[in-house]
PDB file of C-alpha atoms in Angstrom:
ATOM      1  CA  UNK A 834       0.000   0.000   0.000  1.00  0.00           C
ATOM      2  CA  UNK A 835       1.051   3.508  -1.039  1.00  0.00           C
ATOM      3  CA  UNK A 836       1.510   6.041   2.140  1.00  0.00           C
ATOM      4  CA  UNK A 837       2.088   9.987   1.834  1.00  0.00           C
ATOM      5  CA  UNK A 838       3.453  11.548   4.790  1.00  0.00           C
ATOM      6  CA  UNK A 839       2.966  15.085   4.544  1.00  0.00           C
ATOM      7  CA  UNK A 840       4.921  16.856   7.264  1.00  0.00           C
ATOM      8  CA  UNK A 841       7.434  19.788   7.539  1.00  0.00           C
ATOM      9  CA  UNK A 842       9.556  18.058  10.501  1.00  0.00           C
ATOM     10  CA  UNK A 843      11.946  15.961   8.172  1.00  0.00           C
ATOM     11  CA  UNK A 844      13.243  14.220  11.797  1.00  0.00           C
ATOM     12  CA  UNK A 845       9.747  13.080  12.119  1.00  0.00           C
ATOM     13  CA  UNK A 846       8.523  12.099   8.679  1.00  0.00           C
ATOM     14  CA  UNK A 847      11.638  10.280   8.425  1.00  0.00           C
ATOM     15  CA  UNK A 848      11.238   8.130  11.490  1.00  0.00           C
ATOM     16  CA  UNK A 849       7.986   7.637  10.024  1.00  0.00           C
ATOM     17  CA  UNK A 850       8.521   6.465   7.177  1.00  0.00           C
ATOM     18  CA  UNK A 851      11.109   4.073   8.443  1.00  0.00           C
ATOM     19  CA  UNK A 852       8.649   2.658  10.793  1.00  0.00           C
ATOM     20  CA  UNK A 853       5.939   2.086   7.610  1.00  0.00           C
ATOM     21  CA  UNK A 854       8.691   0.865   5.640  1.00  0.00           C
ATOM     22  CA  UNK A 855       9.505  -1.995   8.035  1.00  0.00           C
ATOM     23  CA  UNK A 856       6.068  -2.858   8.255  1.00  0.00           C
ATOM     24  CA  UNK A 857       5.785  -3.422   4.405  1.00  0.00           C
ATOM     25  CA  UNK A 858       4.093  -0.098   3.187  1.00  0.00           C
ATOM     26  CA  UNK A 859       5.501   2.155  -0.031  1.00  0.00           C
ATOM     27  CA  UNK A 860       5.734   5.396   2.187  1.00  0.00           C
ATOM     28  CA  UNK A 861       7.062   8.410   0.694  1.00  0.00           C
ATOM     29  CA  UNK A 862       7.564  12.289   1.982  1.00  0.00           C
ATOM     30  CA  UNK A 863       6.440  15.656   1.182  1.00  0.00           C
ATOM     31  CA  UNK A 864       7.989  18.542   3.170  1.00  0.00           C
ATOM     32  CA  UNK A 865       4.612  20.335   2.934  1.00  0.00           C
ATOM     33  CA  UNK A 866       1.629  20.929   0.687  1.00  0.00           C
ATOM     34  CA  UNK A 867       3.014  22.280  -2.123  1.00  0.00           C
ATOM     35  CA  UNK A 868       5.541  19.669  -2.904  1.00  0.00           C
ATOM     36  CA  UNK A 869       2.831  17.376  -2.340  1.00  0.00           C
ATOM     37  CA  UNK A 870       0.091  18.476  -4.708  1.00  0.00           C
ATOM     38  CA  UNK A 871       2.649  18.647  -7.482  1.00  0.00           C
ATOM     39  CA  UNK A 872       3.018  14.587  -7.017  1.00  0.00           C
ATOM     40  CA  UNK A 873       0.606  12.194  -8.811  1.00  0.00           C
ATOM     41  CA  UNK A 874      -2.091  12.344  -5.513  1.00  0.00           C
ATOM     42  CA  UNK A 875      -4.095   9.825  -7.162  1.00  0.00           C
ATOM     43  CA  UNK A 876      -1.348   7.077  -7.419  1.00  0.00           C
ATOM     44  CA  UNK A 877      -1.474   6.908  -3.144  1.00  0.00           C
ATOM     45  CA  UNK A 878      -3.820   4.959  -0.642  1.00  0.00           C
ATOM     46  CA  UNK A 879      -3.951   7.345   2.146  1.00  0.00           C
ATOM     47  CA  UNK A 880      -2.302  10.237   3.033  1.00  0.00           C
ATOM     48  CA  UNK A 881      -0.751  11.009   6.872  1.00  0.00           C
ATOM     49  CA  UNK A 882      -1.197  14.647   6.668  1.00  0.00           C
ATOM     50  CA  UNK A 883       0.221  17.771   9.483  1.00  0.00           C
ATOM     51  CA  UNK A 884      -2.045  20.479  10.329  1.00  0.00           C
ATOM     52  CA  UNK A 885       0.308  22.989  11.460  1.00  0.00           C
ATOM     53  CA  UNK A 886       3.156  23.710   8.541  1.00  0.00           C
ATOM     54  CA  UNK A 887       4.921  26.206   6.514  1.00  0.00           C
ATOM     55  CA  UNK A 888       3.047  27.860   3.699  1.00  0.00           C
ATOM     56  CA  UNK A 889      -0.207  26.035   3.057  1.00  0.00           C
ATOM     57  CA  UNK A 890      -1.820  24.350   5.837  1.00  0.00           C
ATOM     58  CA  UNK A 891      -3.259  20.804   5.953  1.00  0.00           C
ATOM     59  CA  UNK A 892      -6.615  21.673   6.142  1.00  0.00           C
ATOM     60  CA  UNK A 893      -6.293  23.852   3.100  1.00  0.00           C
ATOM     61  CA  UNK A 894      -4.292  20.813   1.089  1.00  0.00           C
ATOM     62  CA  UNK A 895      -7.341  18.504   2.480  1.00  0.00           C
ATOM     63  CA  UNK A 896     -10.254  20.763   1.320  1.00  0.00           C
ATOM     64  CA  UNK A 897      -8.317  21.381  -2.341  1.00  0.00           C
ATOM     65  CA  UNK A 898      -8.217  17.099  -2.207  1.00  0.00           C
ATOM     66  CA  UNK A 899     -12.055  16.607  -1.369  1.00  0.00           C
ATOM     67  CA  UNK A 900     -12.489  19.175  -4.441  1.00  0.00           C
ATOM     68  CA  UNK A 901     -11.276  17.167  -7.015  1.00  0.00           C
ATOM     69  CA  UNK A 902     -12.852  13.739  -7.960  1.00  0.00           C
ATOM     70  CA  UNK A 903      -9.554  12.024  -8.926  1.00  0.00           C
ATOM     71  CA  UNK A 904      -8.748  12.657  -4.965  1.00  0.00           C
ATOM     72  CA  UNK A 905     -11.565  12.622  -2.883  1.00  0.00           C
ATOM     73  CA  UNK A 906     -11.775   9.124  -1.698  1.00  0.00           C
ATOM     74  CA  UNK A 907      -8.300   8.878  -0.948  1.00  0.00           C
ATOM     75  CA  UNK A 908      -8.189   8.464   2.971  1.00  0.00           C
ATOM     76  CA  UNK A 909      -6.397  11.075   5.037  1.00  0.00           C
ATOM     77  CA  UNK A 910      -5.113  11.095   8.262  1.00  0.00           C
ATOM     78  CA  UNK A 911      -4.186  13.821   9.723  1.00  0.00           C
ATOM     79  CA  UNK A 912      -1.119  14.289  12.419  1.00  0.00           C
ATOM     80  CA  UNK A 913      -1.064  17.120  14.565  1.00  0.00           C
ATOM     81  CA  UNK A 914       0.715  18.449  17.651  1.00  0.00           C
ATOM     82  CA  UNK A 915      -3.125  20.543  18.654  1.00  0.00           C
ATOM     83  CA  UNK A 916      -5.198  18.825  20.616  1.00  0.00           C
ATOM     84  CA  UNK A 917      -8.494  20.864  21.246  1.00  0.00           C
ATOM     85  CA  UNK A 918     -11.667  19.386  20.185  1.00  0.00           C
ATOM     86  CA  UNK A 919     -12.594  22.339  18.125  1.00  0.00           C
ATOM     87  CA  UNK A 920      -9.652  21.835  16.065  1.00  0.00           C
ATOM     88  CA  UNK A 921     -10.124  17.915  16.001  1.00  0.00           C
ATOM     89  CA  UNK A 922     -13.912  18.198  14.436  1.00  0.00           C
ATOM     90  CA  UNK A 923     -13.067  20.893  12.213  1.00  0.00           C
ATOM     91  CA  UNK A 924     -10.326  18.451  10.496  1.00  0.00           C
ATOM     92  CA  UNK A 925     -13.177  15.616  10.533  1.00  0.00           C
ATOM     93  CA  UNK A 926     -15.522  18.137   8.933  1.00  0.00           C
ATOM     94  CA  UNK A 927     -13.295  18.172   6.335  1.00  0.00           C
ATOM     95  CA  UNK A 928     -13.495  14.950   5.424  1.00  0.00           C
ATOM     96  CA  UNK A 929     -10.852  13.258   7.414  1.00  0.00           C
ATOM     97  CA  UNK A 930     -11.130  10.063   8.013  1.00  0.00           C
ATOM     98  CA  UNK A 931      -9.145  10.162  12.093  1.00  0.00           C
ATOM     99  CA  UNK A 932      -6.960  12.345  13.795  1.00  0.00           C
ATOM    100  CA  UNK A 933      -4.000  11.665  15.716  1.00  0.00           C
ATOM    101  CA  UNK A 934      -2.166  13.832  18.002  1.00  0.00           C
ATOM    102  CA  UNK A 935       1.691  14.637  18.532  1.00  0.00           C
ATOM    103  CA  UNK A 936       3.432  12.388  20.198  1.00  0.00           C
ATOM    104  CA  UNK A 937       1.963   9.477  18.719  1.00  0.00           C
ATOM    105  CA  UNK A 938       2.909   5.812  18.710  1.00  0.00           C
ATOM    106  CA  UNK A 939       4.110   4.434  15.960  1.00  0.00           C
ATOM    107  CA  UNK A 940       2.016   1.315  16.413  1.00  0.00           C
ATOM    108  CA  UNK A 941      -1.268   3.687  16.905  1.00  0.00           C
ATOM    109  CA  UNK A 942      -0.650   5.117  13.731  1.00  0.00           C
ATOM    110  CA  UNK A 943      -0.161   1.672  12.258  1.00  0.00           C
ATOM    111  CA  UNK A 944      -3.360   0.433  13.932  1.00  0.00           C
ATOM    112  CA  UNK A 945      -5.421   3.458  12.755  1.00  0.00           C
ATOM    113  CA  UNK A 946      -3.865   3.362   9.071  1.00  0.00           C
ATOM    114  CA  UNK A 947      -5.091  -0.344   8.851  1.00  0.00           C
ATOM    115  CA  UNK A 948      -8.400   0.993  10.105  1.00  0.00           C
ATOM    116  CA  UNK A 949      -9.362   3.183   7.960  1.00  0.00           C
ATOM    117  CA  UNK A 950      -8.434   1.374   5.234  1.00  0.00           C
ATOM    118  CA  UNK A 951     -10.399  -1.124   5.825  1.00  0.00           C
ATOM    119  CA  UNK A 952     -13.488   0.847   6.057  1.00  0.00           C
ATOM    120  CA  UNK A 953     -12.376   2.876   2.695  1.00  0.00           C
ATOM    121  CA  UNK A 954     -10.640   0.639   0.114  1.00  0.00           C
ATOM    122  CA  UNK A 955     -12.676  -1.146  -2.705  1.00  0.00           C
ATOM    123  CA  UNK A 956     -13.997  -4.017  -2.442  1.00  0.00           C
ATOM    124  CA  UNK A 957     -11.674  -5.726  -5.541  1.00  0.00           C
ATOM    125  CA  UNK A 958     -12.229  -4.581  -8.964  1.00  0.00           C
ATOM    126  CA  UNK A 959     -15.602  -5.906  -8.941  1.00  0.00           C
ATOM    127  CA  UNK A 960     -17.361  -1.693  -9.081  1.00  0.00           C
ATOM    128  CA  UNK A 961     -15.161  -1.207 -12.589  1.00  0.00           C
ATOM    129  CA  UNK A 962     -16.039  -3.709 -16.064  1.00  0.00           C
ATOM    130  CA  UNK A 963     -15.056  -2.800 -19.440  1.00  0.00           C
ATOM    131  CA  UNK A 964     -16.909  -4.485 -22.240  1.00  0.00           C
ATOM    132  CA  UNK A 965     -14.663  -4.665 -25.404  1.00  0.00           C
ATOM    133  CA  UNK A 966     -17.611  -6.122 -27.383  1.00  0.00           C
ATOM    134  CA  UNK A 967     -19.918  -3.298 -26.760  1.00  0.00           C
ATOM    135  CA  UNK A 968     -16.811  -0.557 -25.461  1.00  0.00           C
ATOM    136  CA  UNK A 969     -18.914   0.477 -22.933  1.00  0.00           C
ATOM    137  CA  UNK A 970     -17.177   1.194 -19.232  1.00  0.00           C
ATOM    138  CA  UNK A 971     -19.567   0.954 -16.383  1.00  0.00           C
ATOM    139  CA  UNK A 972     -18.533   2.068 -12.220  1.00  0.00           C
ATOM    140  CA  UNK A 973     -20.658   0.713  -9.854  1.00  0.00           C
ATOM    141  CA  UNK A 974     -23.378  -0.275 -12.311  1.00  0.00           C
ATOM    142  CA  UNK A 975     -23.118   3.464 -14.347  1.00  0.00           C
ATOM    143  CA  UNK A 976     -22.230   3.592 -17.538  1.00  0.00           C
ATOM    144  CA  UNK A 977     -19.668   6.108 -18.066  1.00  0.00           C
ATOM    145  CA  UNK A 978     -18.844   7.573 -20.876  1.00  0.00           C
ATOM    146  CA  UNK A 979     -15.045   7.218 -22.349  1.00  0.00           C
ATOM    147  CA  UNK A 980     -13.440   7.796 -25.524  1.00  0.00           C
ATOM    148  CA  UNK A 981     -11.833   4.965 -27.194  1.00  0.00           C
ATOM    149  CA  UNK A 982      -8.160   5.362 -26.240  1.00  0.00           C
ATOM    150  CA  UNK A 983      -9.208   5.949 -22.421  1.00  0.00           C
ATOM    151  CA  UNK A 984     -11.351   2.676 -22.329  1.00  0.00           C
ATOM    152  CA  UNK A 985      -8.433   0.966 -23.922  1.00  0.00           C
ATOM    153  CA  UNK A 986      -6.006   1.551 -21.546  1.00  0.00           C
ATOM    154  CA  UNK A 987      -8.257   1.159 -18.810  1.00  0.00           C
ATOM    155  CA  UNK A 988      -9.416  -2.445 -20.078  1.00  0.00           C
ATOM    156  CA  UNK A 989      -5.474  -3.472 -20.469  1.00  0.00           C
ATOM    157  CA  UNK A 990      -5.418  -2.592 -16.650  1.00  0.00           C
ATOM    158  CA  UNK A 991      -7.770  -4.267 -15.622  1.00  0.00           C
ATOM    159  CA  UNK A 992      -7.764  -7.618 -17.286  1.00  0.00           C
ATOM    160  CA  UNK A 993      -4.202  -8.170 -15.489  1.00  0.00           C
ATOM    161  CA  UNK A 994      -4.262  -6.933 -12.153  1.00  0.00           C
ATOM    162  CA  UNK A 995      -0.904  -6.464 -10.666  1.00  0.00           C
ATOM    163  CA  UNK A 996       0.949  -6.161 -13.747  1.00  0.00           C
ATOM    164  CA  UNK A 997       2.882  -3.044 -14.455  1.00  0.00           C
ATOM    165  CA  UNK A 998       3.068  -1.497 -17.857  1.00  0.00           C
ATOM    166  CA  UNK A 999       5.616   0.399 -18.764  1.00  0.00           C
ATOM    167  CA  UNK A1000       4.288   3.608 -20.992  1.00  0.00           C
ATOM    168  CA  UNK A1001       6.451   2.170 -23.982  1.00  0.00           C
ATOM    169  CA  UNK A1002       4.069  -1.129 -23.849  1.00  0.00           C
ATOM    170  CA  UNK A1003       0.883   0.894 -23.808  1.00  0.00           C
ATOM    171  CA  UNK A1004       1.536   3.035 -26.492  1.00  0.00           C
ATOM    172  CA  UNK A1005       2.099  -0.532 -28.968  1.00  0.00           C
ATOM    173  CA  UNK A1006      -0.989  -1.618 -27.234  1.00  0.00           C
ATOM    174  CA  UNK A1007      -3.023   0.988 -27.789  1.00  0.00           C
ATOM    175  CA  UNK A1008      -1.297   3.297 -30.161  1.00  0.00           C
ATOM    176  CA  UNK A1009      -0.439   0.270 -32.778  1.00  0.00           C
ATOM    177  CA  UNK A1010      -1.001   2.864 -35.508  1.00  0.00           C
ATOM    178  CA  UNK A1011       2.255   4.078 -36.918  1.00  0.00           C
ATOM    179  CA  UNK A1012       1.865   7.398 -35.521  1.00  0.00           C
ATOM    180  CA  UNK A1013       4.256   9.411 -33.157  1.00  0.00           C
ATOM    181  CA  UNK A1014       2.976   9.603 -29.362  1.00  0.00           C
ATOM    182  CA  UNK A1015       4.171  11.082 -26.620  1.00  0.00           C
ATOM    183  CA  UNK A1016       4.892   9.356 -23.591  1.00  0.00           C
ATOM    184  CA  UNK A1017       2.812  12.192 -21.873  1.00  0.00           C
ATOM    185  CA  UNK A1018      -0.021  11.244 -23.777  1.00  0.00           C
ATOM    186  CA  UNK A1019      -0.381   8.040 -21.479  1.00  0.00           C
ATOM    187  CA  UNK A1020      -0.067  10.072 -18.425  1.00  0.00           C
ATOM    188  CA  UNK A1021      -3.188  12.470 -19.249  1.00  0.00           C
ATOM    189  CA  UNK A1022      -5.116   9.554 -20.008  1.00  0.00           C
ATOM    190  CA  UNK A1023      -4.680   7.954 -16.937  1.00  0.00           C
ATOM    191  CA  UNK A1024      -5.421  10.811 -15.131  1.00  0.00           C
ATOM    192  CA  UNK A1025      -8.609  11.158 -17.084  1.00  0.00           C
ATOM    193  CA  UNK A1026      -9.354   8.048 -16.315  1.00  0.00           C
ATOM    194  CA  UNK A1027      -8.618   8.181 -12.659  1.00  0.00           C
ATOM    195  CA  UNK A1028     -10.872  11.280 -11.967  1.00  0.00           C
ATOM    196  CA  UNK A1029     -14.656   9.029 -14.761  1.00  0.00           C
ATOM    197  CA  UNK A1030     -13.978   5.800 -12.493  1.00  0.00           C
ATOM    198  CA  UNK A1031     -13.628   7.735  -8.503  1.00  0.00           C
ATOM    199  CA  UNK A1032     -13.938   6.245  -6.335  1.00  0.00           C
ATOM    200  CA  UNK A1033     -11.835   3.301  -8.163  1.00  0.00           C
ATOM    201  CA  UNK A1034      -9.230   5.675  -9.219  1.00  0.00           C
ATOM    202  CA  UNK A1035      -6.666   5.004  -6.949  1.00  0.00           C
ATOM    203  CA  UNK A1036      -6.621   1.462  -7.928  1.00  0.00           C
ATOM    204  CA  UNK A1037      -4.393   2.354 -10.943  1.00  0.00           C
ATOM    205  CA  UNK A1038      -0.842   2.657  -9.684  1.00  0.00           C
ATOM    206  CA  UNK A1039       2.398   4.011 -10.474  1.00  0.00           C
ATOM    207  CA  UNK A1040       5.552   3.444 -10.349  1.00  0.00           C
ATOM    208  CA  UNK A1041       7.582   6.368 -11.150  1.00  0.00           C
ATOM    209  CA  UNK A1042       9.846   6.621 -14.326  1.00  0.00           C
ATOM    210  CA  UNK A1043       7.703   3.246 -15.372  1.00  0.00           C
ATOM    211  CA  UNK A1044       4.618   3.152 -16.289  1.00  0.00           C
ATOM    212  CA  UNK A1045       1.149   1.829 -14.588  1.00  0.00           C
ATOM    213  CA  UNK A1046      -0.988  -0.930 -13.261  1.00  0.00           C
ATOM    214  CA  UNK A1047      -4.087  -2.382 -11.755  1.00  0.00           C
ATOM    215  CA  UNK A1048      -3.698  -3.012  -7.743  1.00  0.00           C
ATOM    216  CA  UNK A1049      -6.852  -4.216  -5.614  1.00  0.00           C
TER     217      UNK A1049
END
């Protein structure tokens, strides 16, 4: 599972991170809202994310997050040396999905991250079918609608769960015309395609400098 840790104190994030790392999670770092919205949001399964830091605040990050459909399911955390209630159901009001104060356990954290995910992630792929016979794409019973390129890549995805394509193999797979394609072009569809199929849209992963995949 994907973790962002979103937190100004580099001592901290980086004990943190350690910590998920040993317990098998992919966590990575931001040093504070702005380097994190300029990262691929959608690719992560929650988000561990401070109030209190430099520039833009975490409550601001989390409101611009709920805003966008590509983001909005993506379970946040959020870690934070104040206490008072007020402050507590404000960040829940939000959209939060728990709060944990400074100094935390490390096994809290742990035991809250496995929590919440339980109660958010997707039930398999089962919500998301693509029908190459009729090209239709349906979420939860919806048809959405998708042009051809989009659905393409999206059915490639799906019918191999876990596997990781790298952007070279989806533009032969999809782009088999002899016509020159960006790499970026494979990036903006996904990220189309992420924002029709929310709440399913962080079920495509990335791996960085690679390409993309289906993960339950």
């Amino acid at each position: 599972m994907k973790i962002l840790i979103v937190d100004d104190e580099e001592t901290l994030a980086e004990g943190l991170r350690t910590y998920l790392e040993l317990e098998g999670y992919d966590a990575h770092i931001a040093s504070g809202a702005e380097e994190a919205l300029k990262l691929d949001i959608a690719s992560y399964d929650l988000i561990l994310l401070d109030i209190m830091m430099g520039g833009m605040s975490g409550t601001d990050m989390a409101g611009i997050l709920k805003k966008n459909p590509a983001t909005a399911d993506i379970p946040i955390i959020f870690l934070t040396a104040k206490d008072e209630d007020d402050d507590m159901v404000a960040g829940l009001r939000l959209g939060a999905d728990d709060y944990i104060t400074k100094p935390y356990s490390v096994k809290n954290v742990i035991a809250r991250i496995e929590a919440v995910m339980r109660r958010a992630r997707p039930q398999g792929i089962k919500g998301v079918h693509c029908d190459r016979g009729s090209l239709t794409c349906t979420v939860d019973g919806n048809v959405i609608k998708m042009p051809r390129k989009e659905f393409e890549i999206l059915a490639l995805l799906l019918e191999h769960p876990g596997r990781i394509f790298s952007r070279d193999e989806i533009l032969q797979r999809v782009w088999p015309e002899k016509v020159v394609v960006a790499d970026r072009a494979v990036d903006v569809h996904v990220t189309r395609i992420r924002s029709k199929i929310a709440p399913y849209g962080r079920c495509i992963i990335s791996r960085s400098g690679y390409g993309y995949g289906w993960q339950d």
